Short mmCIF file of C-alpha atoms and ligand atoms in Angstrom, two decimals:
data_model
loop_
_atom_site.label_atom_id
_atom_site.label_comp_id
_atom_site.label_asym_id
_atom_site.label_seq_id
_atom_site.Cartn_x
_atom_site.Cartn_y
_atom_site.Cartn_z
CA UNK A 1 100.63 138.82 -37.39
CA UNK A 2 97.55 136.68 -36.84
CA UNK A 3 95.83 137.39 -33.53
CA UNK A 4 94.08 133.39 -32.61
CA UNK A 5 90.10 134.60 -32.57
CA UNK A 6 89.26 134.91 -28.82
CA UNK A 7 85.64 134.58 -29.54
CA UNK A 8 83.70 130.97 -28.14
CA UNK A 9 80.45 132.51 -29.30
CA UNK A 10 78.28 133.32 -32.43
CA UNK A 11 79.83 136.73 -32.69
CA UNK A 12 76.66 138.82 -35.17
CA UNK A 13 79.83 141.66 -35.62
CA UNK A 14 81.96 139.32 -37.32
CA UNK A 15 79.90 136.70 -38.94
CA UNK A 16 76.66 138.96 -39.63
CA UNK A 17 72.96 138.03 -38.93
CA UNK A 18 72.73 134.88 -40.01
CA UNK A 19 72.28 131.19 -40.17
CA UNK A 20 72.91 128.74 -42.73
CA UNK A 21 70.25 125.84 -42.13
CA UNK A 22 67.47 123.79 -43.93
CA UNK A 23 64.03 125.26 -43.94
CA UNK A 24 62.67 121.66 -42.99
CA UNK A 25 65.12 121.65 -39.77
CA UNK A 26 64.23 125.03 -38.88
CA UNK A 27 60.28 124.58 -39.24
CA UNK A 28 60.57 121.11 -37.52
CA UNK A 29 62.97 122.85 -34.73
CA UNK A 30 60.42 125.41 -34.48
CA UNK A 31 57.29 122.85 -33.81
CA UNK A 32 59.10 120.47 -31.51
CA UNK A 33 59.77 123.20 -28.93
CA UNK A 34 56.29 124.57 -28.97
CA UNK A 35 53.62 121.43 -28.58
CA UNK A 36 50.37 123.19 -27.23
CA UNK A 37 48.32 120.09 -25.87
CA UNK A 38 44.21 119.61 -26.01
CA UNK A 39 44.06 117.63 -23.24
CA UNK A 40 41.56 114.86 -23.91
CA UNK A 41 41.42 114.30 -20.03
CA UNK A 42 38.69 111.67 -19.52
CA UNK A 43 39.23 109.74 -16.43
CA UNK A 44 42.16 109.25 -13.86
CA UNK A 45 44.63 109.28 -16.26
CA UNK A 46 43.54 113.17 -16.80
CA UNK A 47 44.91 113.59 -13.42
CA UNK A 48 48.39 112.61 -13.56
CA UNK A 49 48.23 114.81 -16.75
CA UNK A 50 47.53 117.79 -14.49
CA UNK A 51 50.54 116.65 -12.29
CA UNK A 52 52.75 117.38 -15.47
CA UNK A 53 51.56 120.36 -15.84
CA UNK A 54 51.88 121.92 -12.40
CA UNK A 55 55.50 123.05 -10.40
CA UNK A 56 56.94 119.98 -9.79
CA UNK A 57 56.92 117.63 -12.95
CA UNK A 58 56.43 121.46 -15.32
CA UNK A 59 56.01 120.08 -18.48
CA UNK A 60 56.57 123.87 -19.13
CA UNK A 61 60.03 123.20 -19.39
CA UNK A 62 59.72 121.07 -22.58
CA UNK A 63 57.21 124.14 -24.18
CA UNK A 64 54.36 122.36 -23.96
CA UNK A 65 52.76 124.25 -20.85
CA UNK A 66 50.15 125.96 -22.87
CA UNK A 67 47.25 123.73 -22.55
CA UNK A 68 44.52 124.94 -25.19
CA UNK A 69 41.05 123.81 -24.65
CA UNK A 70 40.52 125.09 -27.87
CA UNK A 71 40.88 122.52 -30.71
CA UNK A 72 42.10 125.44 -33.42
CA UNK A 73 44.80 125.97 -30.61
CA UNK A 74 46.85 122.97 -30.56
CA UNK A 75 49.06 120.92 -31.77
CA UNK A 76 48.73 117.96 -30.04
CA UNK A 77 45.99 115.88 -28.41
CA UNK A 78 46.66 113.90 -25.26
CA UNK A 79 44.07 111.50 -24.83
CA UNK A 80 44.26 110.51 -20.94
CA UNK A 81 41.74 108.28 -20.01
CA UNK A 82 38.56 105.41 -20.79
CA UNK A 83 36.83 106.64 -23.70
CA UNK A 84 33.60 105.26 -24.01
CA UNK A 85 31.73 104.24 -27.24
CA UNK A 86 29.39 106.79 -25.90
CA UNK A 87 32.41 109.86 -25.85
CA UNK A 88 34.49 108.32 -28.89
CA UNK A 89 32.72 110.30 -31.39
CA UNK A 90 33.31 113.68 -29.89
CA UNK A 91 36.87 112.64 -29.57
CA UNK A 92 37.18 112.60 -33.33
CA UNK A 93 35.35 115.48 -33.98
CA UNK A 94 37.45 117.45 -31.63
CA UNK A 95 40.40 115.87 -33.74
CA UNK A 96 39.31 116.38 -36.74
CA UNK A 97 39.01 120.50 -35.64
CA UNK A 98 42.35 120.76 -34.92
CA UNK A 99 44.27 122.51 -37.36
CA UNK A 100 47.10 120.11 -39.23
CA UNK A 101 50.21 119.31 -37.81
CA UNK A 102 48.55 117.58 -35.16
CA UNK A 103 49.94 114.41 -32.92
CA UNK A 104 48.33 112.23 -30.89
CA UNK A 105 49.51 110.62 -27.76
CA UNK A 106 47.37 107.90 -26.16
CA UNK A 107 48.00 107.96 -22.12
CA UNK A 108 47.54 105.05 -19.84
CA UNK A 109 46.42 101.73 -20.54
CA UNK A 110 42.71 102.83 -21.33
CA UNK A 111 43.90 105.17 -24.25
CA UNK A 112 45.74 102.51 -25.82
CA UNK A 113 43.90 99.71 -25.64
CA UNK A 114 40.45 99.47 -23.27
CA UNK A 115 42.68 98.71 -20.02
CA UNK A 116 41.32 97.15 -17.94
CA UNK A 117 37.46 97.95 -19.28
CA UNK A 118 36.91 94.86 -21.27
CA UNK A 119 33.35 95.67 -21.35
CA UNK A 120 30.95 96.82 -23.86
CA UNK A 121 31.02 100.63 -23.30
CA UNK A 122 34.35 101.21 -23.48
CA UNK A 123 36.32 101.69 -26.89
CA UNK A 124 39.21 99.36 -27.16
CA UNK A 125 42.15 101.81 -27.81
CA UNK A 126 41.74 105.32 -29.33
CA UNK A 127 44.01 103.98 -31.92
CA UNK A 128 40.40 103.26 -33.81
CA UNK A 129 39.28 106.33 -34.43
CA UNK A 130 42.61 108.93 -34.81
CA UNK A 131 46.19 108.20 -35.49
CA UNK A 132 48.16 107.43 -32.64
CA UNK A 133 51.65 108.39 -32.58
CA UNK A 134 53.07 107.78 -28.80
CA UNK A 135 51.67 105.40 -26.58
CA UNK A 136 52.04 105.54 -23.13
CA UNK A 137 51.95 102.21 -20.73
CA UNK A 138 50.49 102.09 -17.15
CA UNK A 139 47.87 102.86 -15.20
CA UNK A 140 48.06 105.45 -14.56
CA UNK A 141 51.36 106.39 -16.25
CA UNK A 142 53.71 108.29 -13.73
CA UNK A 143 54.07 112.41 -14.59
CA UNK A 144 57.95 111.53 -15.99
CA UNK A 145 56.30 108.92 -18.30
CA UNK A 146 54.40 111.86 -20.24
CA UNK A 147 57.20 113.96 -20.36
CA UNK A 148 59.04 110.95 -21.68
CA UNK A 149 56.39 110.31 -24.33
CA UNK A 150 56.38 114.48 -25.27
CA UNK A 151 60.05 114.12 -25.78
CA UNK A 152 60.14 111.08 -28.01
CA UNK A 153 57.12 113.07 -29.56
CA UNK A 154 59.59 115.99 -30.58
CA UNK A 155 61.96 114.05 -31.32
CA UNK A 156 59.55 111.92 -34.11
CA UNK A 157 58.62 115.78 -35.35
CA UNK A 158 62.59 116.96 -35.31
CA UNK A 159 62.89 114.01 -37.83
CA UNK A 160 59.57 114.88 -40.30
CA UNK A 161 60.97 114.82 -43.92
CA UNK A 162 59.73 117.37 -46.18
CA UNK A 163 58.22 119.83 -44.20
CA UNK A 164 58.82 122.72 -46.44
CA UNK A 165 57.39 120.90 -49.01
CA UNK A 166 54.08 119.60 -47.32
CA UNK A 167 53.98 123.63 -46.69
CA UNK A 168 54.27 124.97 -50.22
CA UNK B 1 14.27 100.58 16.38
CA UNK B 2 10.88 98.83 14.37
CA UNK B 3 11.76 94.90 14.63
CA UNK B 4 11.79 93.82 10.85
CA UNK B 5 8.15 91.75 11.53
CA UNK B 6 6.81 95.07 12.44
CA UNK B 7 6.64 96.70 9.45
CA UNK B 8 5.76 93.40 7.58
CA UNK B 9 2.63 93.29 9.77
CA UNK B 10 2.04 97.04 9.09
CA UNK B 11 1.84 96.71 5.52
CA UNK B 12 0.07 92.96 5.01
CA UNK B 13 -2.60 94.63 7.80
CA UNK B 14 -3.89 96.94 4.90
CA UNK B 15 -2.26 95.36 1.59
CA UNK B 16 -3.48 91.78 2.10
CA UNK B 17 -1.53 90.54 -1.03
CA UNK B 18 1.71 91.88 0.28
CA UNK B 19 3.73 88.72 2.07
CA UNK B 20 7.43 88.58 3.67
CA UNK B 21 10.40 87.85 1.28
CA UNK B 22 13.23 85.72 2.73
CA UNK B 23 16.03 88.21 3.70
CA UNK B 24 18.99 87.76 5.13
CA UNK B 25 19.64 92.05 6.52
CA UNK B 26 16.84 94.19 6.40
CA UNK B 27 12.68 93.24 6.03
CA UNK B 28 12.06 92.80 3.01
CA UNK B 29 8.52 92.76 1.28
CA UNK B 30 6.96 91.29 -1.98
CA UNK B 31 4.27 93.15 -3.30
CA UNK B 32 2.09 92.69 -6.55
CA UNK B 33 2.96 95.47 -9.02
CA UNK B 34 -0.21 97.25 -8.90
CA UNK B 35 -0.14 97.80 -5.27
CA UNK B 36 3.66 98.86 -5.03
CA UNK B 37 3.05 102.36 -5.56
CA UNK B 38 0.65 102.65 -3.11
CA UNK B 39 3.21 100.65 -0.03
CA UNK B 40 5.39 102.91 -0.88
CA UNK B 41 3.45 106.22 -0.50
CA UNK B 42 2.33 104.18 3.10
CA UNK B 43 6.08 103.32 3.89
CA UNK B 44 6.60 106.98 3.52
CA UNK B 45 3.91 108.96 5.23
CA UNK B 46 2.76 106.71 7.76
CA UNK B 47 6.19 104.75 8.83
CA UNK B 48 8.83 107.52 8.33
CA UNK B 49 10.84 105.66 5.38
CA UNK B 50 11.53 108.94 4.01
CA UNK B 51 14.58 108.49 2.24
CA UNK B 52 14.55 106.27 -0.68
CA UNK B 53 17.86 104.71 -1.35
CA UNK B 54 17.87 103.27 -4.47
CA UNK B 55 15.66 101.81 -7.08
CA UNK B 56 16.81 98.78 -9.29
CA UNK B 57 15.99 95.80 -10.98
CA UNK B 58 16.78 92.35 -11.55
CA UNK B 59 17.00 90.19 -14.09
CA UNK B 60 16.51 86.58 -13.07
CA UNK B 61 17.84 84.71 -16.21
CA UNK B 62 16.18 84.20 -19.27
CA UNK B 63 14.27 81.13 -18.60
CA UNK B 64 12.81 82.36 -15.11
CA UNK B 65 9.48 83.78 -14.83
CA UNK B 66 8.67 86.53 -13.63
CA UNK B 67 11.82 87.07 -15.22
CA UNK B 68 11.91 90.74 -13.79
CA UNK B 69 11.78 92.53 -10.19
CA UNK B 70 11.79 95.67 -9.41
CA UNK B 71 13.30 96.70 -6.13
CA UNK B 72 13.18 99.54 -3.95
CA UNK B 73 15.30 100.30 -0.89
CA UNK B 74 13.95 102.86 1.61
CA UNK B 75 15.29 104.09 4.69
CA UNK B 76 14.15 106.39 7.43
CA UNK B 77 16.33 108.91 8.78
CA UNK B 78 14.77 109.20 12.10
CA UNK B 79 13.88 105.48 13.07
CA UNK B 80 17.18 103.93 11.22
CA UNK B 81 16.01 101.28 9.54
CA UNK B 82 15.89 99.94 6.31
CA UNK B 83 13.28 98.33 4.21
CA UNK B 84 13.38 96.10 0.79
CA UNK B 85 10.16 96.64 -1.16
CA UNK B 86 10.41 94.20 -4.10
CA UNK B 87 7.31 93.95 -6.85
CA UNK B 88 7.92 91.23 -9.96
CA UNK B 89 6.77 92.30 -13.28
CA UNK B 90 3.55 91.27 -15.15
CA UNK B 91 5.25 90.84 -18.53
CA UNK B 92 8.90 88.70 -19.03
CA UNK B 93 9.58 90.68 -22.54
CA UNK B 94 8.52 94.01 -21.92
CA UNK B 95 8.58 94.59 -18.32
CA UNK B 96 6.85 97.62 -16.71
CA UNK B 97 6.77 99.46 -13.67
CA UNK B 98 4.72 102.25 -12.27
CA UNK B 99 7.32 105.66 -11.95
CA UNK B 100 7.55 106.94 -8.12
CA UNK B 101 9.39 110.04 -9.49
CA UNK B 102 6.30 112.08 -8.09
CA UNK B 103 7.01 110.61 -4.58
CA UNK B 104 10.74 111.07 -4.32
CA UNK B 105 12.41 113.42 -7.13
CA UNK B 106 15.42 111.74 -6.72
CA UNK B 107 14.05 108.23 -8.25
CA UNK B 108 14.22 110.20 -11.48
CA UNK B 109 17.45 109.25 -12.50
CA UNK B 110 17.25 106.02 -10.67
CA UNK B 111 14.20 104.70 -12.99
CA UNK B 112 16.23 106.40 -15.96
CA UNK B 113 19.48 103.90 -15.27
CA UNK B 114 17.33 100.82 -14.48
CA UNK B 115 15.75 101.77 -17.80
CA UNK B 116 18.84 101.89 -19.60
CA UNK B 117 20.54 98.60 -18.52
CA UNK B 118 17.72 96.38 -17.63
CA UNK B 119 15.11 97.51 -20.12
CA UNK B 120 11.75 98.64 -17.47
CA UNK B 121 9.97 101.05 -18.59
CA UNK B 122 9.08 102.87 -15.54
CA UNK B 123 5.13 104.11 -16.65
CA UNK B 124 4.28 108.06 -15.95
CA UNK B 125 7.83 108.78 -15.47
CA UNK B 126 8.32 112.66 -16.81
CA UNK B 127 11.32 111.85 -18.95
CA UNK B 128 12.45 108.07 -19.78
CA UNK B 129 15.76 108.77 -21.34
CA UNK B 130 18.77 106.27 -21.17
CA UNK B 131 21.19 108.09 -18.70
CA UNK B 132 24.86 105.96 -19.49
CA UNK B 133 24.63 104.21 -22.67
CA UNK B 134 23.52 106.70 -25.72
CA UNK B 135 20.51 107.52 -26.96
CA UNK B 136 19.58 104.73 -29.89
CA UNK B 137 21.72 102.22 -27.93
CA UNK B 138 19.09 99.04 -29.00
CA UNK B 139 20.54 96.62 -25.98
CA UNK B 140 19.81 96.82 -22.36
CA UNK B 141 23.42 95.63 -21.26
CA UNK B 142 22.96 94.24 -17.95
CA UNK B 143 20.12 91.81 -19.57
CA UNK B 144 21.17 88.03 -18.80
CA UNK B 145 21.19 87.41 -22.41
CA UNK B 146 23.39 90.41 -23.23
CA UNK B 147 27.50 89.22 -23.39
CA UNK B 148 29.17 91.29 -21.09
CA UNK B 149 32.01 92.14 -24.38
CA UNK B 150 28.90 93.62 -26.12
CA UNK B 151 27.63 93.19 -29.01
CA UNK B 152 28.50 95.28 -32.52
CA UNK B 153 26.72 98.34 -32.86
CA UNK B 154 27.29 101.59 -34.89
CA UNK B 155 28.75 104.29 -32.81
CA UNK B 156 26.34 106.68 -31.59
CA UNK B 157 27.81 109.12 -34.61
CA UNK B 158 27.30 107.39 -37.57
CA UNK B 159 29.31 110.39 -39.66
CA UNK B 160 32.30 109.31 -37.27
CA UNK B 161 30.93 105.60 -37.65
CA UNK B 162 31.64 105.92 -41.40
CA UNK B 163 34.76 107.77 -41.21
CA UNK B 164 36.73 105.57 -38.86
CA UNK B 165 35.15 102.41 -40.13
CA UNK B 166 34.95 102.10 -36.15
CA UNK B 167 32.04 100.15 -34.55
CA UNK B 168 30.77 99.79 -31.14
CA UNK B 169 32.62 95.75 -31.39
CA UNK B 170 32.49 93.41 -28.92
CA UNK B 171 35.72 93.42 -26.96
CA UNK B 172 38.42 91.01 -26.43
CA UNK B 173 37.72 88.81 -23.71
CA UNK B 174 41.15 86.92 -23.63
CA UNK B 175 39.58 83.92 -22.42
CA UNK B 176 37.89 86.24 -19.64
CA UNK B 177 35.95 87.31 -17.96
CA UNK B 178 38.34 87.79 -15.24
CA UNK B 179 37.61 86.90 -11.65
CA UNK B 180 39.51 87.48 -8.44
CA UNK B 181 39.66 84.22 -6.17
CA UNK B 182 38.46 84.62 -3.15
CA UNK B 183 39.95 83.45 -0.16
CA UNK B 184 43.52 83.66 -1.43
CA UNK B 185 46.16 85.11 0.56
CA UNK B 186 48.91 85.93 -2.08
CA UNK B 187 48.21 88.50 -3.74
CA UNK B 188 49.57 87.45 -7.16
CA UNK B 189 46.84 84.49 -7.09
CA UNK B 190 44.60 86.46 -5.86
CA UNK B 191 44.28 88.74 -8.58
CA UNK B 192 41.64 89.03 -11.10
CA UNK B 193 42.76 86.61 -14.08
CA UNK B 194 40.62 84.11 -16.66
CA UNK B 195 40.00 81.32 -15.11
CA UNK B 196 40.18 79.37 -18.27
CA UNK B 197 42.75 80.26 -20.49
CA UNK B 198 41.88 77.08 -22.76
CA UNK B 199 40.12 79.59 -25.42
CA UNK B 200 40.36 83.26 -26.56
CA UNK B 201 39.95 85.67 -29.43
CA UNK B 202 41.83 83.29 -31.85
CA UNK B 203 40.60 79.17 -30.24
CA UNK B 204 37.01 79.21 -29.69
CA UNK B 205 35.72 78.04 -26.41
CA UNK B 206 34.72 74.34 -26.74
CA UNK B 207 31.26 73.66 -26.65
CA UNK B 208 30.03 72.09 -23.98
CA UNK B 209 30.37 68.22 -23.78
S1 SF4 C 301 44.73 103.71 -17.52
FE1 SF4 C 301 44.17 103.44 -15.35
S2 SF4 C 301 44.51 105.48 -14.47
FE2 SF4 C 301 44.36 105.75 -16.68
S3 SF4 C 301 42.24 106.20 -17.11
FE3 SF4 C 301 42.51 104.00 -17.32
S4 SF4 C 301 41.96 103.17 -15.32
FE4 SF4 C 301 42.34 105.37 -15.05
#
């Protein structure tokens, strides 16, 4: 007779050490969980961005608590703040050092499109000079809102196609 | 406290050319440019202004001549009081204006911003930089003639300029510039909008009739 398998869990003496997947889900899996921001902190926005960061919002708890002021570090670049025609270019270049994946999130109205700066020093969106790939309203956004743009983030990298092959 | 005539009639008693400028706060004096340095060193040792405030320009509109004026705002710490030292400048295109870095350090950076945005080129002044906009900017933004959505410019990094295709472009105005009205009570009205919303980035705004 057939004892019914009392097990709920992955049980490794039964089923052995493994895991049928797809490399692509796996890698993708892997980056989503593990976002290291540059923060790009530039004005107030920067400040709200620090809010995430620290115990009460702890943006920790989406793995994205390591904040690298190193470009070669991260993985994705949160631009919070006015960037001025002035800063713009060292925006790029500081993009352009990061090693590839990379993301981009534009934070707060200024980010994503000049805010309230209609003026001739301030560049009118970051979108023209990287790749944006969340943008985040307000001004400043609330702490919630930038976890809220990090998790449609991972959820845009969960969903990369061909990964494995962009690797090989 | 030194009435406001009193240090008027200190400074016209040995700088005959100096004469009171209507004011509607603190005494205010005109001065021709070549004496202003040496009011000020007077203002300073011999009247206690020994705080200078601020130094600025303005730009009186394109037509208007002396189209420039430099100001300086002193105040002294011990008699609490305020003076307005204001000098026009000889030349409407390329105004100048003797440096008074030497007499107050901190003029430095003030001579380097009214530089920058108005264009004076304070003479003797150790190191005439622009302080805000970049170096190479070729506008002096808060010029009358100067739009306040700019005017296209490479970015100061032309290697970034060329990659990005990105230029330092006028920006939308959306029939702007906005202004708050004053006076009003609800704060919805009250808020800074375009006042005429006739024209924007896609209808021109009609020329004038
Ligand atoms: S969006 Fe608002 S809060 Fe954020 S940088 Fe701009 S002005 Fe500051």
């Amino acid at each position: 007779m057939v004892s019914p398998n009392t097990e709920l869990a992955y049980n490794s003496k039964i089923e052995g050490d493994l895991v049928v997947t797809r490399a692509d889900a796996v890698i993708n899996w892997i980056r989503a969980n593990s976002m290291w921001p540059m923060p790009m902190g530039l004005a107030c926005c920067a400040i709200e961005l620090m809010a995430s960061a620290a115990s009460r919002f702890d943006i920790a708890r989406f793995g994205a608590e390591v904040f690298r002021f190193s470009p070669r570090q991260s993985d994705v670049m949160i631009v919070s703040g006015t960037v001025t025609y002035k800063m713009a270019p060292h925006v790029r270049r500081i993009y352009d050092q990061m090693a590839e994946p990379k993301w981009v999130i534009a934070m707060g109205a200024c980010a994503s499109s000049g805010g309230m700066y209609r003026s001739y020093a301030t560049l009118q969106g970051v979108d023209r000079i990287v790749p944006v790939d969340v943008y985040i309203s307000g001004c400043p956004p609330r702490p919630e809102a930038l976890l809220d743009a990090l998790i449609k983030l991972q959820a845009k990298v969960q969903k990369s196609p061909g990964t494995t092959k962009d690797l090989l | 406290m030194t009435a406001p005539a009193d240090v008027f009639t200190a400074v016209q008693s040995q700088f005959p050319a100096a004469s009171a400028r209507p004011t509607l706060d603190h005494p205010a004096i005109n001065v021709p440019m070549a004496d202003a340095v040496a009011v000020l060193t007077n203002l300073r040792d011999t009247q206690a202004f020994d705080f200078l405030v601020d130094v600025t320009a303005v730009d009186w509109g394109v037509e208007a001549t002396p189209r420039f004026s430099v100001v300086w705002h002193l105040l002294s710490t011990t008699k609490h009081n305020y003076v307005r030292v204001v000098a026009a400048c000889v030349s409407d295109t390329e105004p100048v204006a003797p440096t008074i870095s030497h007499l107050w350090a901190g003029a430095n950076w003030h001579e380097r911003e009214t530089f920058d945005l108005l264009g004076v080129r304070f003479e003797g002044h150790p190191d005439l930089r622009r302080i805000l906009m970049w170096d190479g900017y070729p506008h002096h933004p808060l010029r009358k003639d100067f739009p306040l959505a700019g005017i296209d410019t490479p970015l100061p990094d032309l290697e970034v300029g060329e990659l990005t295709k990105a230029t330092a472009a006028p920006a939308p105005m959306m029939g702007g510039p906005f202004v708050a009205s004053v006076g009003e009570m609800n704060m919805t009205d009250a808020e800074p909008s375009a006042k005429d919303e006739s024209w924007n980035e896609r209808s021109n705004k009609p020329a004038a009739l």
